[in-house]
PDB file of C-alpha atoms in Angstrom:
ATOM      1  CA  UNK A   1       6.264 -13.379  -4.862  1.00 58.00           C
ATOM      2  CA  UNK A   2       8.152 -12.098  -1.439  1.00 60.00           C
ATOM      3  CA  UNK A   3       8.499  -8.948  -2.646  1.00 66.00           C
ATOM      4  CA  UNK A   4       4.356  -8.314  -3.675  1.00 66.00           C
ATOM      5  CA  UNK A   5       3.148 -10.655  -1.032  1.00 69.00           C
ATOM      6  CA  UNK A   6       4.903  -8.838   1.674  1.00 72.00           C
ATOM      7  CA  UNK A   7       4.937 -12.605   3.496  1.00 77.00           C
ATOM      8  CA  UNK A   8       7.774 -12.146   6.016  1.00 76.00           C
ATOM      9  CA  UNK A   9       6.799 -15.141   8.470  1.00 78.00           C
ATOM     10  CA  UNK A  10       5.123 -17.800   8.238  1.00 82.00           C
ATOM     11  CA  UNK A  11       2.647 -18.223  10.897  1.00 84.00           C
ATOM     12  CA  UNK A  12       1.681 -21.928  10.945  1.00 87.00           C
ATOM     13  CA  UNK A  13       3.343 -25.066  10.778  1.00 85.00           C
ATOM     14  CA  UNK A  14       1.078 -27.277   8.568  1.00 90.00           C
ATOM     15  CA  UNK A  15       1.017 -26.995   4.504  1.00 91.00           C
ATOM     16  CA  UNK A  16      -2.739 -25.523   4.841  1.00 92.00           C
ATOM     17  CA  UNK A  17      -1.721 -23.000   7.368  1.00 89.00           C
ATOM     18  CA  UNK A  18       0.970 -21.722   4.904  1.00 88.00           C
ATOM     19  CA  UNK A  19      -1.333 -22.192   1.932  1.00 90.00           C
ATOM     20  CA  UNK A  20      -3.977 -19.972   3.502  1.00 90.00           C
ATOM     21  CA  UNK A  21      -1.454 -17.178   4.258  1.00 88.00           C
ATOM     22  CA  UNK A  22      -0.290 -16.939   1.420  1.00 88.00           C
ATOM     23  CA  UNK A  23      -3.203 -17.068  -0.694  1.00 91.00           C
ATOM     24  CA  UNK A  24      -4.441 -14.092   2.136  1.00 89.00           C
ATOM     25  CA  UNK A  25      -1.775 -11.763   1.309  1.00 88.00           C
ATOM     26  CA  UNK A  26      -2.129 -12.331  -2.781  1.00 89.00           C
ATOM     27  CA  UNK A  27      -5.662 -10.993  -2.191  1.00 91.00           C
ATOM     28  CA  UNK A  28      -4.364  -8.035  -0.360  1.00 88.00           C
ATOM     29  CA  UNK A  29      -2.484  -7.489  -2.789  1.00 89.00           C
ATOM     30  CA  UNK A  30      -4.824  -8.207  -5.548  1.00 91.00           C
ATOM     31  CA  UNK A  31      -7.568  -5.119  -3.835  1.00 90.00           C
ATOM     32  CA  UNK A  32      -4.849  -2.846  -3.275  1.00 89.00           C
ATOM     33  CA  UNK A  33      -3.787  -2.899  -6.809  1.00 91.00           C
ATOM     34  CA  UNK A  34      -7.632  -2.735  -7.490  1.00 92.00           C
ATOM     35  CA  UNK A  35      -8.432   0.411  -5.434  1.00 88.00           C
ATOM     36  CA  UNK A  36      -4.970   2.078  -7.033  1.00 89.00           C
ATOM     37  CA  UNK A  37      -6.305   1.719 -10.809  1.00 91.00           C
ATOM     38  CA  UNK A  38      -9.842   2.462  -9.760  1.00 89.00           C
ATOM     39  CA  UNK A  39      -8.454   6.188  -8.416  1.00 86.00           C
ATOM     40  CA  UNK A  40      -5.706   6.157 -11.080  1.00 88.00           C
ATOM     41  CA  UNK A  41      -3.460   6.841  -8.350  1.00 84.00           C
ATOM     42  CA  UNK A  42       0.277   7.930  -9.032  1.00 84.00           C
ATOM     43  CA  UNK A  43       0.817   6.753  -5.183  1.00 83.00           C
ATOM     44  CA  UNK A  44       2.604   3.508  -4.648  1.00 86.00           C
ATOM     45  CA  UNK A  45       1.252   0.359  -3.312  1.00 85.00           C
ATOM     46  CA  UNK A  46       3.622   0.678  -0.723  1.00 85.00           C
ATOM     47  CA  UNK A  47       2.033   4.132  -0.138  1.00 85.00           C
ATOM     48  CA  UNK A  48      -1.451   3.343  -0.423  1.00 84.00           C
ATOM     49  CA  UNK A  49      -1.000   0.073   2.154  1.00 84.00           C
ATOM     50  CA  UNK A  50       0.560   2.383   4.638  1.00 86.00           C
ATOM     51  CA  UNK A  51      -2.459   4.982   4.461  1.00 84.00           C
ATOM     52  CA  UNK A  52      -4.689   2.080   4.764  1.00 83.00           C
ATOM     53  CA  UNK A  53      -2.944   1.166   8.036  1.00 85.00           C
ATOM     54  CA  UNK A  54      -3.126   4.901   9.297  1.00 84.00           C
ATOM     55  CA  UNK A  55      -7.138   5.189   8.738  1.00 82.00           C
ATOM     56  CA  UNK A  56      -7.658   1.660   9.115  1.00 84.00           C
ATOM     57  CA  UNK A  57     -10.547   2.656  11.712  1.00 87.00           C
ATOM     58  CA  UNK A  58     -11.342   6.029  10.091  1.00 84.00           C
ATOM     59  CA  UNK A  59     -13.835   6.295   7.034  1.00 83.00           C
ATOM     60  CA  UNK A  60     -13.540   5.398   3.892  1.00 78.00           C
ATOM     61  CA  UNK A  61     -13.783   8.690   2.203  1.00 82.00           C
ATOM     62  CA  UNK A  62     -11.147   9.848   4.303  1.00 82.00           C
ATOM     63  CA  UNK A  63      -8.704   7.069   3.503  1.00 76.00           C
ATOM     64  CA  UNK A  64      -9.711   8.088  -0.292  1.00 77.00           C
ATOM     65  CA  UNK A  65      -9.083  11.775   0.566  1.00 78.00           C
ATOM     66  CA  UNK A  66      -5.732  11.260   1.520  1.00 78.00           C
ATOM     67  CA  UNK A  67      -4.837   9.215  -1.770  1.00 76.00           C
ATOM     68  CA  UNK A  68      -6.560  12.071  -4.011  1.00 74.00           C
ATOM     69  CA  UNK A  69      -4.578  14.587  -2.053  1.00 72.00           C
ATOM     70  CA  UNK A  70      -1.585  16.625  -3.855  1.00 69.00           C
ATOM     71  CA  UNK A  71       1.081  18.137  -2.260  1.00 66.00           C
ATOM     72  CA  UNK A  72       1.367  21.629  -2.448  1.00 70.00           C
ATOM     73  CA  UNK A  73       4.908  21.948  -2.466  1.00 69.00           C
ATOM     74  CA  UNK A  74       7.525  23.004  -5.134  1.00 70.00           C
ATOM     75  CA  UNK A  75      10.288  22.176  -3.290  1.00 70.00           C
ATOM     76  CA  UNK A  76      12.304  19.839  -5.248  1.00 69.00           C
ATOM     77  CA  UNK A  77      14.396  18.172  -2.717  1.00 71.00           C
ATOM     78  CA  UNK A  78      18.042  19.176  -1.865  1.00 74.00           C
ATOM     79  CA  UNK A  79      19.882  19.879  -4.891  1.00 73.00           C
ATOM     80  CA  UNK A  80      22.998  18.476  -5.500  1.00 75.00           C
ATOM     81  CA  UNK A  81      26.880  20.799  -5.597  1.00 75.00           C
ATOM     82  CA  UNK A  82      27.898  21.266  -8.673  1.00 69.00           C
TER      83      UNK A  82
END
């Protein structure tokens, strides 16, 4: 559960305070997961949350433009000696 809920923190001090963050961040992740196999997106959740924090005040279309957007590039990273 750490590792999806992204809980790093715990803000309150009472067991309802705790309870409510938690169940916050399973819905999170619960709509991220959502919007990634509504697009069929090859992106990461990881990916998708950070794009959500870049255009967090942009539009929506633009936040789904970035996730339908391919990379042109062939490159395939820095080979290896042989």
């Amino acid at each position: 559960m750490k590792q999806h809920a992204k809980i790093k923190t715990f803000y309150g001090t009472s067991e309802n305070a705790v309870w409510n963050q938690v169940f916050l961040a399973l819905i999170a992740y619960c709509l991220l997961l959502l919007v990634k196999l509504e697009r069929n997106s090859q992106h990461s959740l990881l990916q998708i949350s950070r794009w959500l924090k870049v255009f967090l005040w942009q539009t929506f279309e633009q936040w789904i433009g970035r996730m339908d957007y391919q990379s042109k590039r062939t490159s395939r990273g820095r080979q290896k000696r042989k």
